[in-house]
mmCIF file of C-alpha atoms in Angstrom:
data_model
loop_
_atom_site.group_PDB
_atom_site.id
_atom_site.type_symbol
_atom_site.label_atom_id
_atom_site.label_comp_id
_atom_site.label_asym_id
_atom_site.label_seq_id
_atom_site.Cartn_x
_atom_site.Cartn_y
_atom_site.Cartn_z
ATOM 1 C CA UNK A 146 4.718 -5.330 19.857
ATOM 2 C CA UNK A 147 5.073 -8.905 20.032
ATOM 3 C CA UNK A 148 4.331 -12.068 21.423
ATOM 4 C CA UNK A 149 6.877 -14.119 23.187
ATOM 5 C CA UNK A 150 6.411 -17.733 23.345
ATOM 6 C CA UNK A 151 8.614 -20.655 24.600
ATOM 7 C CA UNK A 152 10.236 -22.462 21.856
ATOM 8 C CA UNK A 153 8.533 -25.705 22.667
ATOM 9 C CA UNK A 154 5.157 -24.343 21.974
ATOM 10 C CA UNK A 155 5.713 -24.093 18.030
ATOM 11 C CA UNK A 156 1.336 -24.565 17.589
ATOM 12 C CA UNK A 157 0.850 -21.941 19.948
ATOM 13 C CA UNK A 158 2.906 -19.366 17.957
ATOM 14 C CA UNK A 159 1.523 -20.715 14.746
ATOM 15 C CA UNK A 160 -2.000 -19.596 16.204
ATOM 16 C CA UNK A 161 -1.260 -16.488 17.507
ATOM 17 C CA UNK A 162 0.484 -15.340 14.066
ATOM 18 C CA UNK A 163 -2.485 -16.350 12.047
ATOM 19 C CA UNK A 164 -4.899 -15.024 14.505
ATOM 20 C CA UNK A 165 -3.351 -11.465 14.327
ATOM 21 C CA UNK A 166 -3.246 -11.525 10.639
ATOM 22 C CA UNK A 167 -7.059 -12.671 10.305
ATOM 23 C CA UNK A 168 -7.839 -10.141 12.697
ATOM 24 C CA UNK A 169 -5.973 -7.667 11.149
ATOM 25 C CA UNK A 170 -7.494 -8.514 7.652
ATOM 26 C CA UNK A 171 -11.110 -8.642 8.958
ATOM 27 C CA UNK A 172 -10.839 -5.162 11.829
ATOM 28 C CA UNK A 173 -8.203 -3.182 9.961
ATOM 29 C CA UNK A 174 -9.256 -0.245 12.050
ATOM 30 C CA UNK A 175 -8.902 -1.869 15.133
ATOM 31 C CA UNK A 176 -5.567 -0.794 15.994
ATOM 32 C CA UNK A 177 -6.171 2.352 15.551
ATOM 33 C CA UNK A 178 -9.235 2.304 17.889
ATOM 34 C CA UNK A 179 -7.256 0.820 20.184
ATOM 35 C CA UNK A 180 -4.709 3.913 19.927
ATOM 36 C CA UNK A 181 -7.223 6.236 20.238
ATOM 37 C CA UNK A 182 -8.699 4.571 23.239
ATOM 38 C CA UNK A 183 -5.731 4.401 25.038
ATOM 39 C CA UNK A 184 -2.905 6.745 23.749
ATOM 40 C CA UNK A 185 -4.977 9.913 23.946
ATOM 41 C CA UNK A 186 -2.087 12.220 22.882
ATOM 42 C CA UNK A 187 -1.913 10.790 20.004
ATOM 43 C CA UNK A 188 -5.411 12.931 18.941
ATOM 44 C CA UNK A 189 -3.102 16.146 20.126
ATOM 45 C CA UNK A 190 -3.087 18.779 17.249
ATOM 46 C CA UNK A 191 0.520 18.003 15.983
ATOM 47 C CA UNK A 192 1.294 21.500 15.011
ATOM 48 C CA UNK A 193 2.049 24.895 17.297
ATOM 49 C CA UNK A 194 0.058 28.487 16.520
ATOM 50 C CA UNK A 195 3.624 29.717 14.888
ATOM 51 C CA UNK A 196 4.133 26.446 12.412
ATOM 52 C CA UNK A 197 0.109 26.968 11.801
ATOM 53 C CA UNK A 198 0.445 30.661 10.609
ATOM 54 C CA UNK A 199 3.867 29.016 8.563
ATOM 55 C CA UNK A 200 1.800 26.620 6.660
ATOM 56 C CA UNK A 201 -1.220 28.561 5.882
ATOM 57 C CA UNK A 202 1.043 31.281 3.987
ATOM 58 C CA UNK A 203 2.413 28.638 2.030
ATOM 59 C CA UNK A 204 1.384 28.017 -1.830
ATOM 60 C CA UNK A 205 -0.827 24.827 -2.795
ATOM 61 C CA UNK A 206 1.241 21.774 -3.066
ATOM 62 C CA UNK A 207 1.055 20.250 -6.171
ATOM 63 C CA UNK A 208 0.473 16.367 -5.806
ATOM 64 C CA UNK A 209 0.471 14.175 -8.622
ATOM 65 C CA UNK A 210 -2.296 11.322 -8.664
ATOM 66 C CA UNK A 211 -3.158 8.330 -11.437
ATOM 67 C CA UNK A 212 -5.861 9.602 -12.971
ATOM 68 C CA UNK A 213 -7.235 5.830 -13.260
ATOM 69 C CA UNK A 214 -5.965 3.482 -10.117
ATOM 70 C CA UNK A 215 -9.312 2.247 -8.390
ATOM 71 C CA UNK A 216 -9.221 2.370 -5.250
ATOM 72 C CA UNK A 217 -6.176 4.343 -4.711
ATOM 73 C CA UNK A 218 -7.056 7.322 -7.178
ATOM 74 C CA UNK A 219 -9.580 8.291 -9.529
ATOM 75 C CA UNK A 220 -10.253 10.825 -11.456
ATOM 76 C CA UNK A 221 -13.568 12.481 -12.795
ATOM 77 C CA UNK A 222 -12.635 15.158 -15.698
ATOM 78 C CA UNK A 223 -16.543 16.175 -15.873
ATOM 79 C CA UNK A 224 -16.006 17.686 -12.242
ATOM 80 C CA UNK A 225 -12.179 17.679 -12.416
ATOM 81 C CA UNK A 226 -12.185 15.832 -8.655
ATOM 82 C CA UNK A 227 -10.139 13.060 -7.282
ATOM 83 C CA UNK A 228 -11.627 10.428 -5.075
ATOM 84 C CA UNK A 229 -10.167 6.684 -3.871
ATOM 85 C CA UNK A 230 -8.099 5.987 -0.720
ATOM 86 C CA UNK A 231 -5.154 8.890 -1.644
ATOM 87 C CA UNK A 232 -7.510 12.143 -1.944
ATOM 88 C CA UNK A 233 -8.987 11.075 1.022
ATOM 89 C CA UNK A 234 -5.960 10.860 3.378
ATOM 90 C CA UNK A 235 -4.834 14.372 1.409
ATOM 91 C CA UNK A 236 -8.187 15.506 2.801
ATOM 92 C CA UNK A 237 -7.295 14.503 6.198
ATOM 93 C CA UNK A 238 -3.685 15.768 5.735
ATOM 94 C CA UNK A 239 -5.120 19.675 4.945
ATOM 95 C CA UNK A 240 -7.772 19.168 7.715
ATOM 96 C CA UNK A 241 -5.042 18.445 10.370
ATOM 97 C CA UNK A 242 -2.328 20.792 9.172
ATOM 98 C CA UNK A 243 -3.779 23.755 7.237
ATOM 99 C CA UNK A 244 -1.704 22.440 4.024
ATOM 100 C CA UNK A 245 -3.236 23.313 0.746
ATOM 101 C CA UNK A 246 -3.321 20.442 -2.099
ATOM 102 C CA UNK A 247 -3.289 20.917 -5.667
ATOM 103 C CA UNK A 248 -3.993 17.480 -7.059
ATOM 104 C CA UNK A 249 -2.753 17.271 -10.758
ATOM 105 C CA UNK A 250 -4.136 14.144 -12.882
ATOM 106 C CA UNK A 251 -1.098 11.558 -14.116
ATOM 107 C CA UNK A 252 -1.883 9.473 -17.112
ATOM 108 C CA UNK A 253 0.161 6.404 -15.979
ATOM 109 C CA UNK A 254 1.429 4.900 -12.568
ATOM 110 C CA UNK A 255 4.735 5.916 -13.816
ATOM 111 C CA UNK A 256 7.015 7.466 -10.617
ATOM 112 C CA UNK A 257 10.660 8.685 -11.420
ATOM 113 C CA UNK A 258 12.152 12.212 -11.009
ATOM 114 C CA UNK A 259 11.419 13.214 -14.629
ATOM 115 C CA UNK A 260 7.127 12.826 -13.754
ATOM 116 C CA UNK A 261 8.149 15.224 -11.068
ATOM 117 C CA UNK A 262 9.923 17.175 -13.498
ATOM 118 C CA UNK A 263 7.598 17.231 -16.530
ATOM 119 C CA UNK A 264 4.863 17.858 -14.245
ATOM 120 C CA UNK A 265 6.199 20.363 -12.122
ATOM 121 C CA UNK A 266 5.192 18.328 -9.035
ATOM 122 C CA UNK A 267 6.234 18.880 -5.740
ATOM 123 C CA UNK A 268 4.952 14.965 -4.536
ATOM 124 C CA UNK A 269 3.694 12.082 -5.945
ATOM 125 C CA UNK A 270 1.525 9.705 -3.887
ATOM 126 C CA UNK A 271 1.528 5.718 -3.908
ATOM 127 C CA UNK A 272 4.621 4.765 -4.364
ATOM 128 C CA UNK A 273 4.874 1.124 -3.383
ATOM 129 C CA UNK A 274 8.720 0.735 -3.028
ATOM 130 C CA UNK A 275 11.687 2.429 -2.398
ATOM 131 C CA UNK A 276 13.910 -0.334 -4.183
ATOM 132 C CA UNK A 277 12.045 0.725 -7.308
ATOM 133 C CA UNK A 278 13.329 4.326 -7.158
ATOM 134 C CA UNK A 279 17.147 4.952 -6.898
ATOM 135 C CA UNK A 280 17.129 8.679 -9.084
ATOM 136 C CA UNK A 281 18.857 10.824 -6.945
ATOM 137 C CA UNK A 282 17.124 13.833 -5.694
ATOM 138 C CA UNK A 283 14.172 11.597 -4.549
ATOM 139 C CA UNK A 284 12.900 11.719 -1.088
ATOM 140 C CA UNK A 285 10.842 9.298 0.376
ATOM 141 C CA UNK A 286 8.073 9.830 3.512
ATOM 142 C CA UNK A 287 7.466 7.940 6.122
ATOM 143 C CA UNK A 288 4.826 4.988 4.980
ATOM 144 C CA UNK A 289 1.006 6.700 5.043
ATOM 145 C CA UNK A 290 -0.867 3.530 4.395
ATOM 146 C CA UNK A 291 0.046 -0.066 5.323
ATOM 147 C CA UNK A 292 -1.747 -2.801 3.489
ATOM 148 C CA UNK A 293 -1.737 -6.660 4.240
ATOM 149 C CA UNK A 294 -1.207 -9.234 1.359
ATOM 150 C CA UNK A 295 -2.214 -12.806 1.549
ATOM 151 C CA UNK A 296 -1.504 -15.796 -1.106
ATOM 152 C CA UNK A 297 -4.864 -17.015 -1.886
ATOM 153 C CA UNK A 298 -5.340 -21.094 -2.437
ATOM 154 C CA UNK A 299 -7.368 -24.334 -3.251
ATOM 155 C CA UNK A 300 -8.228 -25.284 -0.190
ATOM 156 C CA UNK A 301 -5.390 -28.167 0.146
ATOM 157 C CA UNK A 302 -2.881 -27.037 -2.146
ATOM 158 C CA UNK A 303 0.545 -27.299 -0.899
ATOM 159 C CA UNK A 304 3.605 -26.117 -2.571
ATOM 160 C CA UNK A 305 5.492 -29.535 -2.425
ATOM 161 C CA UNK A 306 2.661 -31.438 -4.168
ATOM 162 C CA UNK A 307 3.577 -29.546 -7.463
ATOM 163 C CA UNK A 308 6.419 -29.669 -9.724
ATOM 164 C CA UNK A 309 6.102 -25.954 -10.975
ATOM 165 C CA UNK A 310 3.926 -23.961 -8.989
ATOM 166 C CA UNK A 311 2.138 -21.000 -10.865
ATOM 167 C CA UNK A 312 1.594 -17.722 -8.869
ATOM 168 C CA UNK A 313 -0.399 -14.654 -9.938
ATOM 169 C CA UNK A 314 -0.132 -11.508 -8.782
ATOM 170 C CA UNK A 315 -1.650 -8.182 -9.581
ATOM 171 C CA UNK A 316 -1.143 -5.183 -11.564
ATOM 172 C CA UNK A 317 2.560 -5.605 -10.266
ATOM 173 C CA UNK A 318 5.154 -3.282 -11.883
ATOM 174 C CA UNK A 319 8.499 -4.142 -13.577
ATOM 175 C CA UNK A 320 10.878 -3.893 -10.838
ATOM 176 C CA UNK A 321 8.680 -5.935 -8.133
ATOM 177 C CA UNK A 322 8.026 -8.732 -10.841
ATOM 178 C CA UNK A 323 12.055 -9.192 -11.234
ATOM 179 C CA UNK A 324 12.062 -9.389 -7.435
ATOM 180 C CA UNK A 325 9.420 -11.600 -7.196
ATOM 181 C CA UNK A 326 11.104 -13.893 -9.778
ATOM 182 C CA UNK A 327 14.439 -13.872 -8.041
ATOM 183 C CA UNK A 328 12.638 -14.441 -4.804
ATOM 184 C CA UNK A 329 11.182 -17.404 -6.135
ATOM 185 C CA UNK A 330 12.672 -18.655 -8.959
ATOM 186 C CA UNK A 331 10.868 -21.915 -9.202
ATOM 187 C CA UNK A 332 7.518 -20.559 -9.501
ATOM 188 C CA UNK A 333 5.945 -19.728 -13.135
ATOM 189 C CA UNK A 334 4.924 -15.949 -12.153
ATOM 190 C CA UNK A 335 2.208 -14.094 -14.543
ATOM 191 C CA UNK A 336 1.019 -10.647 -13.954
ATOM 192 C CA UNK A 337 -2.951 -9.931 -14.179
ATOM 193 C CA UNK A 338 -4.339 -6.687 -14.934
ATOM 194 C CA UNK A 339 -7.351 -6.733 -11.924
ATOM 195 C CA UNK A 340 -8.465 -8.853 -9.036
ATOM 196 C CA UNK A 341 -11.069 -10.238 -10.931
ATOM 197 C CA UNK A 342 -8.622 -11.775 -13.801
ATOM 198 C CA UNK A 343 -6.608 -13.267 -11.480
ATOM 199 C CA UNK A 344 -9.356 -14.741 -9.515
ATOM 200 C CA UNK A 345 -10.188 -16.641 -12.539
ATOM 201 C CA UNK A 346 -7.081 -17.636 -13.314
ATOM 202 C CA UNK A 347 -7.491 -19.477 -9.751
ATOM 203 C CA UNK A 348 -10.436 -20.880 -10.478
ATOM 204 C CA UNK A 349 -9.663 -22.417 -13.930
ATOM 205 C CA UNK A 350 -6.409 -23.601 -12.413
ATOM 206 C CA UNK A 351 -4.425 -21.731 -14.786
#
């Protein structure tokens, strides 16, 4: 859904785009409230009594998960649980359909068909990018989680004040960081390991 604004009101669009992207930054569950509150059917149980009694004769699916990806996945060998943001919509997922998860520990972030292989994994969760996987015999879900990214600034920095302009990003992998560079091939690009590094980076203007 969008807005529509006349062309000669170029400030009001401006506001209305940055409005919608702090408010979707600060209330990311508002649009979902919103759905709830006025697309009931939406809350319908998605499956019939037949595809029920399908799925719950079905054997565990066997979902592969980095063992060590705060906040996405983390694993705990003492108890041999998952928890993060990914075991937690698989939770959801077997709540709502009946499906049965059997979430197998991956030492790296690592996705191509021989993980799947090697592993003898039916799916593999968090994968950021389709471009990054071309093996064939790969299929790819709809998106299960959408997440917002922002450039963060000195307050007054513009692009055109600076001869080379040094951008950090985060724990990106191979493929993205060639796009990224190709994207914007007058930027200095370096990859940090956690928020925190890169953060610092900022604020030593490295």
């Amino acid at each position: 859904i969008y807005f529509l604004v006349n062309k000669q009101k170029k400030d009001v669009l401006e506001m209305m785009g940055q409005s919608a992207m702090e408010l979707n930054l600060q209330q990311p569950e508002f649009q979902s409230e919103l759905a709830l509150t006025y697309f009931k059917d939406l809350s319908a149980k998605p499956f019939t009594k037949k595809e029920k009694e399908f799925i719950s004769g079905l054997a565990p699916v066997r979902v592969g998960l980095a063992a060590n990806n705060f906040p996405s996945s983390v694993y705990d060998a003492k108890t041999a649980e998952f928890s993060g943001i990914d075991a937690e919509i698989l939770k959801l997922i077997s709540a709502v359909s009946g499906l049965k998860f059997e979430l197998v520990p991956l030492d790296s972030k690592v996705t191509n068909l021989q993980t799947l292989t090697d592993k003898k994994l039916d799916l593999i969760v968090k994968v950021a990018s389709r471009l990054a996987l071309s093996a064939k015999g790969l299929h790819f879900s709809d998106p299960y989680l959408t997440i917002s990214r922002v450039f963060v600034a000195h307050k007054g920095f513009h692009t055109q004040d600076k001869e080379i302009v040094k951008l950090g990003t985060i724990d990106e992998n191979d493929h993205r960081l060639v796009k990224l560079r190709s994207e914007f091939p007058d930027f200095d690009i370096y990859n940090y390991a956690t928020a925190d590094e890169a953060m610092q980076a900022l604020h030593n203007h490295q």
